XYZ file of N, CA and C in Angstrom:
435
model
N 14.580 -29.496 8.793
C 13.271 -29.412 9.354
C 12.399 -28.765 8.262
N 11.438 -29.529 7.771
C 10.484 -28.979 6.772
C 9.152 -29.191 7.167
N 8.195 -28.305 6.772
C 6.828 -28.473 7.127
C 6.076 -28.159 5.785
N 5.039 -29.024 5.616
C 4.143 -28.985 4.468
C 2.716 -28.858 4.972
N 1.914 -27.966 4.501
C 0.610 -27.695 5.048
C -0.258 -27.676 3.598
N -1.120 -28.587 3.594
C -2.146 -28.697 2.510
C -3.464 -28.211 3.018
N -3.915 -26.927 2.401
C -5.167 -26.487 2.833
C -6.285 -26.735 1.769
N -7.420 -27.145 2.054
C -8.448 -27.467 1.028
C -9.341 -26.186 1.273
N -9.298 -25.332 0.107
C -10.020 -24.091 0.122
C -11.440 -24.219 -0.305
N -11.745 -25.004 -1.380
C -12.962 -25.349 -1.874
C -12.983 -26.949 -2.083
N -13.552 -27.767 -1.294
C -13.485 -29.169 -1.329
C -13.992 -29.695 -2.720
N -13.421 -30.781 -3.107
C -13.959 -31.504 -4.311
C -15.192 -32.165 -4.063
N -16.288 -31.630 -4.757
C -17.606 -32.205 -4.562
C -18.026 -33.165 -5.550
N -18.879 -34.016 -5.257
C -19.340 -35.087 -6.231
C -18.291 -36.081 -6.342
N -18.626 -37.047 -7.296
C -17.791 -38.221 -7.546
C -17.182 -38.138 -8.888
N -16.770 -36.970 -9.362
C -16.303 -36.838 -10.757
C -14.820 -37.369 -10.739
N -14.650 -38.357 -11.603
C -13.363 -39.048 -11.851
C -12.795 -38.962 -13.287
N -11.585 -38.808 -13.401
C -10.949 -38.498 -14.621
C -9.753 -39.562 -14.906
N -9.613 -39.831 -16.189
C -8.445 -40.596 -16.582
C -7.232 -39.859 -17.199
N -7.446 -38.588 -17.538
C -6.384 -37.774 -18.039
C -6.361 -36.326 -17.420
N -5.259 -35.690 -17.379
C -5.194 -34.375 -16.716
C -4.157 -33.526 -17.434
N -4.359 -32.235 -17.450
C -3.399 -31.263 -17.901
C -2.895 -30.476 -16.783
N -1.558 -30.156 -16.813
C -0.942 -29.422 -15.764
C -0.564 -28.063 -16.361
N -1.161 -26.962 -15.807
C -1.022 -25.646 -16.397
C -0.479 -24.666 -15.342
N 0.644 -24.069 -15.612
C 1.110 -22.982 -14.797
C 0.321 -21.665 -14.996
N -0.160 -21.109 -13.968
C -1.182 -19.993 -14.100
C -0.674 -18.767 -13.440
N -0.289 -17.747 -14.143
C -0.081 -16.443 -13.594
C 0.498 -16.325 -12.210
N 1.691 -16.684 -11.958
C 2.325 -16.382 -10.618
C 2.151 -14.876 -10.139
N 1.793 -14.816 -8.870
C 1.644 -13.589 -8.378
C 3.041 -12.935 -7.773
N 4.113 -13.788 -7.783
C 5.353 -13.379 -7.310
C 6.383 -13.940 -8.372
N 7.592 -13.319 -8.253
C 8.624 -13.916 -9.197
C 9.227 -15.099 -8.680
N 9.332 -16.043 -9.538
C 9.719 -17.486 -9.115
C 10.751 -17.837 -10.200
N 11.964 -18.209 -9.750
C 12.943 -18.596 -10.656
C 12.479 -19.899 -11.533
N 12.911 -19.978 -12.756
C 12.384 -21.134 -13.633
C 12.742 -22.448 -12.986
N 14.029 -22.578 -12.331
C 14.352 -23.859 -11.810
C 13.317 -24.302 -10.693
N 12.702 -23.402 -10.007
C 11.801 -23.682 -8.868
C 10.448 -24.250 -9.558
N 10.055 -23.641 -10.629
C 8.779 -24.069 -11.391
C 9.162 -25.429 -11.943
N 10.335 -25.630 -12.615
C 10.784 -26.933 -13.215
C 10.734 -27.993 -12.112
N 11.334 -27.793 -11.021
C 11.238 -28.894 -9.891
C 9.946 -29.210 -9.518
N 9.102 -28.253 -9.332
C 7.618 -28.551 -8.979
C 6.949 -29.278 -9.951
N 7.092 -28.858 -11.142
C 6.230 -29.510 -12.204
C 6.777 -30.843 -12.695
N 8.131 -31.000 -12.495
C 8.663 -32.364 -12.876
C 8.117 -33.406 -11.837
N 8.128 -33.062 -10.484
C 7.726 -33.828 -9.493
C 6.216 -34.207 -9.540
N 5.496 -33.084 -9.972
C 4.010 -33.334 -10.108
C 3.745 -34.264 -11.188
N 4.381 -34.132 -12.356
C 4.178 -35.042 -13.448
C 4.557 -36.381 -13.088
N 5.669 -36.599 -12.307
C 6.033 -37.941 -11.822
C 4.845 -38.519 -10.930
N 4.305 -37.692 -10.137
C 3.227 -38.230 -9.185
C 1.900 -38.460 -9.976
N 1.701 -37.769 -11.188
C 0.422 -38.035 -11.812
C 0.451 -38.903 -13.031
N 1.560 -38.632 -13.875
C 1.717 -39.413 -14.970
C 2.468 -40.679 -14.962
N 3.676 -40.517 -14.357
C 4.550 -41.716 -14.184
C 4.029 -42.726 -13.309
N 3.251 -42.407 -12.422
C 2.491 -43.296 -11.359
C 1.523 -44.163 -12.112
N 0.999 -43.559 -13.343
C 0.059 -44.385 -13.979
C -1.412 -43.937 -13.555
N -1.547 -42.992 -12.725
C -2.877 -42.502 -12.228
C -3.660 -41.802 -13.255
N -2.880 -41.078 -14.048
C -3.487 -40.289 -15.185
C -2.625 -40.292 -16.377
N -3.283 -39.950 -17.482
C -2.527 -39.840 -18.741
C -2.568 -38.306 -19.029
N -1.849 -37.867 -20.034
C -1.905 -36.399 -20.418
C -3.197 -36.189 -21.213
N -3.943 -35.181 -20.952
C -5.132 -34.812 -21.666
C -5.788 -33.656 -21.108
N -7.057 -33.411 -21.439
C -7.747 -32.219 -21.129
C -9.038 -32.473 -20.257
N -9.356 -33.704 -19.864
C -10.463 -33.909 -19.081
C -10.519 -33.111 -17.777
N -9.465 -33.190 -17.065
C -9.233 -32.401 -15.838
C -8.000 -31.419 -16.049
N -8.274 -30.256 -15.565
C -7.072 -29.292 -15.758
C -6.618 -28.864 -14.299
N -5.318 -28.946 -13.995
C -4.852 -28.516 -12.714
C -3.998 -27.278 -13.063
N -4.513 -26.103 -12.456
C -3.873 -24.887 -12.678
C -3.097 -24.694 -11.293
N -1.829 -24.285 -11.429
C -1.042 -24.044 -10.217
C -0.448 -22.692 -10.388
N -0.529 -21.883 -9.205
C 0.001 -20.543 -9.133
C 0.856 -20.363 -7.990
N 2.016 -19.976 -8.123
C 2.854 -19.579 -6.982
C 2.413 -18.210 -6.500
N 2.054 -18.291 -5.260
C 1.573 -16.984 -4.614
C 2.554 -16.470 -3.585
N 3.498 -17.309 -3.198
C 4.632 -16.682 -2.424
C 5.881 -17.566 -2.631
N 7.055 -16.979 -2.608
C 8.329 -17.695 -2.703
C 9.406 -16.856 -2.094
N 10.018 -17.507 -1.079
C 11.112 -16.854 -0.264
C 12.157 -17.835 -0.225
N 13.327 -17.581 -0.871
C 14.530 -18.401 -0.898
C 15.121 -18.547 0.467
N 14.946 -17.599 1.294
C 15.651 -17.586 2.568
C 17.041 -17.545 2.482
N 17.752 -17.933 3.597
C 19.294 -17.849 3.556
C 19.775 -19.199 4.145
N 20.343 -20.034 3.257
C 20.831 -21.334 3.497
C 21.859 -21.292 4.644
N 22.785 -20.274 4.590
C 23.851 -20.204 5.502
C 23.237 -19.996 6.923
N 22.312 -19.048 6.997
C 21.654 -18.750 8.215
C 20.940 -20.025 8.753
N 20.386 -20.914 7.938
C 19.650 -22.030 8.336
C 20.588 -22.989 8.894
N 21.739 -23.206 8.223
C 22.822 -24.052 8.753
C 23.273 -23.616 10.018
N 23.693 -22.284 10.128
C 24.325 -21.774 11.241
C 23.490 -21.750 12.555
N 22.196 -21.475 12.459
C 21.361 -21.397 13.547
C 20.542 -22.819 13.716
N 20.693 -23.706 12.754
C 20.162 -25.116 12.926
C 18.625 -25.105 13.174
N 17.972 -24.239 12.501
C 16.447 -24.120 12.699
C 16.002 -23.375 13.916
N 16.840 -22.866 14.749
C 16.290 -21.991 15.925
C 15.655 -20.734 15.451
N 14.587 -20.532 15.867
C 13.779 -19.383 15.346
C 13.406 -19.612 13.900
N 13.359 -18.427 13.227
C 13.038 -18.425 11.783
C 14.224 -18.035 10.935
N 15.303 -18.105 11.434
C 16.631 -17.517 10.823
C 16.754 -18.388 9.494
N 16.749 -17.539 8.420
C 16.987 -17.951 6.990
C 15.942 -18.975 6.384
N 14.823 -18.947 7.095
C 13.750 -19.999 6.649
C 13.289 -19.582 5.172
N 13.228 -20.713 4.479
C 12.730 -20.632 3.040
C 11.385 -21.079 2.990
N 10.462 -20.575 2.127
C 9.138 -20.949 1.978
C 8.512 -20.782 0.567
N 7.600 -21.571 0.269
C 6.762 -21.459 -1.053
C 5.311 -21.744 -0.615
N 4.401 -20.988 -1.349
C 2.969 -21.133 -1.310
C 2.488 -21.362 -2.734
N 1.704 -22.407 -2.920
C 1.195 -22.579 -4.271
C -0.270 -22.734 -4.223
N -1.024 -22.191 -4.952
C -2.516 -22.343 -4.935
C -2.838 -23.312 -6.162
N -3.632 -24.229 -6.063
C -4.047 -25.230 -7.027
C -5.581 -25.164 -7.336
N -5.928 -24.981 -8.504
C -7.390 -24.934 -8.813
C -7.580 -26.087 -9.879
N -8.685 -26.801 -9.576
C -8.993 -27.895 -10.474
C -10.287 -27.629 -11.312
N -10.262 -27.686 -12.655
C -11.442 -27.347 -13.413
C -11.642 -28.577 -14.520
N -12.965 -28.804 -14.818
C -13.184 -29.787 -15.806
C -12.999 -29.124 -17.210
N -13.274 -29.961 -18.199
C -13.126 -29.459 -19.591
C -14.060 -28.269 -19.947
N -15.023 -28.075 -19.149
C -16.020 -26.969 -19.439
C -15.600 -25.733 -18.553
N -14.508 -25.810 -17.909
C -13.981 -24.643 -17.151
C -14.804 -24.471 -15.765
N -15.386 -25.533 -15.382
C -16.137 -25.557 -14.090
C -15.159 -25.883 -13.015
N -15.038 -24.927 -12.010
C -14.135 -25.292 -10.815
C -14.604 -26.407 -9.987
N -13.811 -27.326 -9.783
C -14.165 -28.588 -9.064
C -13.499 -28.536 -7.607
N -12.496 -27.869 -7.433
C -11.850 -27.813 -6.194
C -10.751 -26.718 -6.124
N -10.344 -26.346 -4.866
C -9.137 -25.322 -4.806
C -8.479 -25.779 -3.540
N -7.189 -25.711 -3.713
C -6.362 -26.120 -2.513
C -5.140 -25.143 -2.556
N -4.460 -25.156 -1.410
C -3.325 -24.296 -1.340
C -2.220 -25.203 -0.565
N -1.033 -25.240 -0.989
C 0.064 -25.924 -0.284
C 1.155 -25.011 -0.117
N 1.591 -25.234 1.256
C 2.675 -24.250 1.807
C 3.926 -25.199 2.191
N 5.113 -24.903 1.797
C 6.192 -25.697 2.189
C 7.110 -24.635 2.755
N 7.805 -25.179 3.899
C 8.814 -24.318 4.634
C 9.938 -25.211 4.988
N 11.155 -24.706 4.890
C 12.366 -25.493 5.388
C 13.213 -24.515 6.237
N 13.546 -24.907 7.436
C 14.193 -23.982 8.451
C 15.551 -24.561 8.797
N 15.937 -25.850 8.463
C 17.208 -26.367 8.604
C 17.330 -27.634 7.812
N 18.533 -28.257 7.998
C 18.709 -29.504 7.186
C 20.245 -29.648 6.851
N 20.667 -30.653 6.235
C 22.098 -30.918 5.838
C 22.523 -29.653 5.073
N 23.647 -29.072 5.736
C 24.149 -27.779 5.109
C 23.191 -26.765 4.903
N 22.189 -26.623 5.831
C 21.256 -25.635 5.759
C 19.976 -25.949 5.140
N 19.864 -27.129 4.429
C 18.815 -27.700 3.782
C 18.552 -26.799 2.442
N 17.786 -27.496 1.560
C 17.591 -26.828 0.210
C 16.053 -26.704 0.193
N 15.631 -25.553 -0.361
C 14.289 -25.251 -0.671
C 13.695 -26.278 -1.658
N 14.529 -27.026 -2.417
C 13.912 -28.081 -3.185
C 13.274 -29.151 -2.401
N 13.702 -29.426 -1.296
C 12.997 -30.444 -0.373
C 11.585 -29.959 -0.151
N 11.418 -28.738 0.174
C 9.941 -28.213 0.430
C 9.135 -28.301 -0.838
N 9.767 -27.939 -2.019
C 9.043 -27.953 -3.298
C 8.732 -29.376 -3.719
N 9.614 -30.368 -3.556
C 9.341 -31.686 -3.898
C 8.268 -32.313 -3.092
N 8.243 -31.992 -1.689
C 7.301 -32.441 -0.923
C 5.776 -31.828 -1.120
N 5.838 -30.514 -1.542
C 4.548 -29.937 -1.855
C 3.992 -30.527 -3.043
N 4.801 -30.863 -4.131
C 4.360 -31.412 -5.327
C 3.766 -32.887 -5.002
N 4.507 -33.605 -4.160
C 3.963 -34.939 -3.766
C 2.684 -34.915 -3.159
N 2.421 -33.852 -2.303
C 1.152 -33.739 -1.471
C -0.022 -33.342 -2.502
N 0.311 -32.577 -3.471
C -0.563 -32.126 -4.486
C -1.051 -33.329 -5.261
N -0.007 -34.122 -5.710
C -0.179 -35.348 -6.464
C -1.054 -36.368 -5.769
N -0.769 -36.599 -4.337
C -1.678 -37.398 -3.520
C -3.179 -36.896 -3.431
N -3.351 -35.604 -3.269
C -4.703 -35.120 -3.235
C -5.397 -35.228 -4.457
N -4.733 -35.036 -5.458
C -5.407 -35.145 -6.908
C -5.783 -36.579 -7.205
N -4.834 -37.485 -6.955
C -5.080 -38.940 -7.240
C -6.274 -39.495 -6.397
N -6.338 -39.045 -5.040
C -7.333 -39.499 -4.131
C -8.713 -38.910 -4.460
N -8.765 -37.679 -4.987
C -10.050 -37.072 -5.266
C -10.413 -37.073 -6.661
N -9.588 -37.394 -7.686
C -10.059 -37.337 -9.101
C -9.633 -38.473 -9.991
N -8.795 -39.308 -9.515
C -8.259 -40.420 -10.549
C -9.431 -41.530 -10.485
N -9.499 -42.129 -11.657
C -10.470 -43.284 -11.928
C -10.119 -44.491 -11.133
N -8.882 -44.690 -10.817
C -8.345 -45.820 -10.245
C -8.778 -45.889 -8.739
């Protein structure tokens, strides 16, 4: 069982569209293992670059900041099969979009949670889905296509 919530904190205003984007990790407020960051950024790149929606560049900058990270307990998730919040894992990432003049264009926050799954479920499932949701929002609101 996983839940993803995408909150738009400051909506994308105007019709600014971009053909290239830079993905920038920005000052996490919590300790996050490098593999978590790698999973998120790899999936984000796939959704933005490999999809052909953007090329790498500096027209649009996507700053992501991990503001919470809780690994949870996979054994507890498996044992309790998602009952209550036993062993729940979660991440929260804030995304800020800026143009090349450092003008903020939008701000979102994505939260992923996993409470159960095969053998307790992996937090990677929540990280992957969070990155996919961020990619979809970015393409919908900023891509030239």
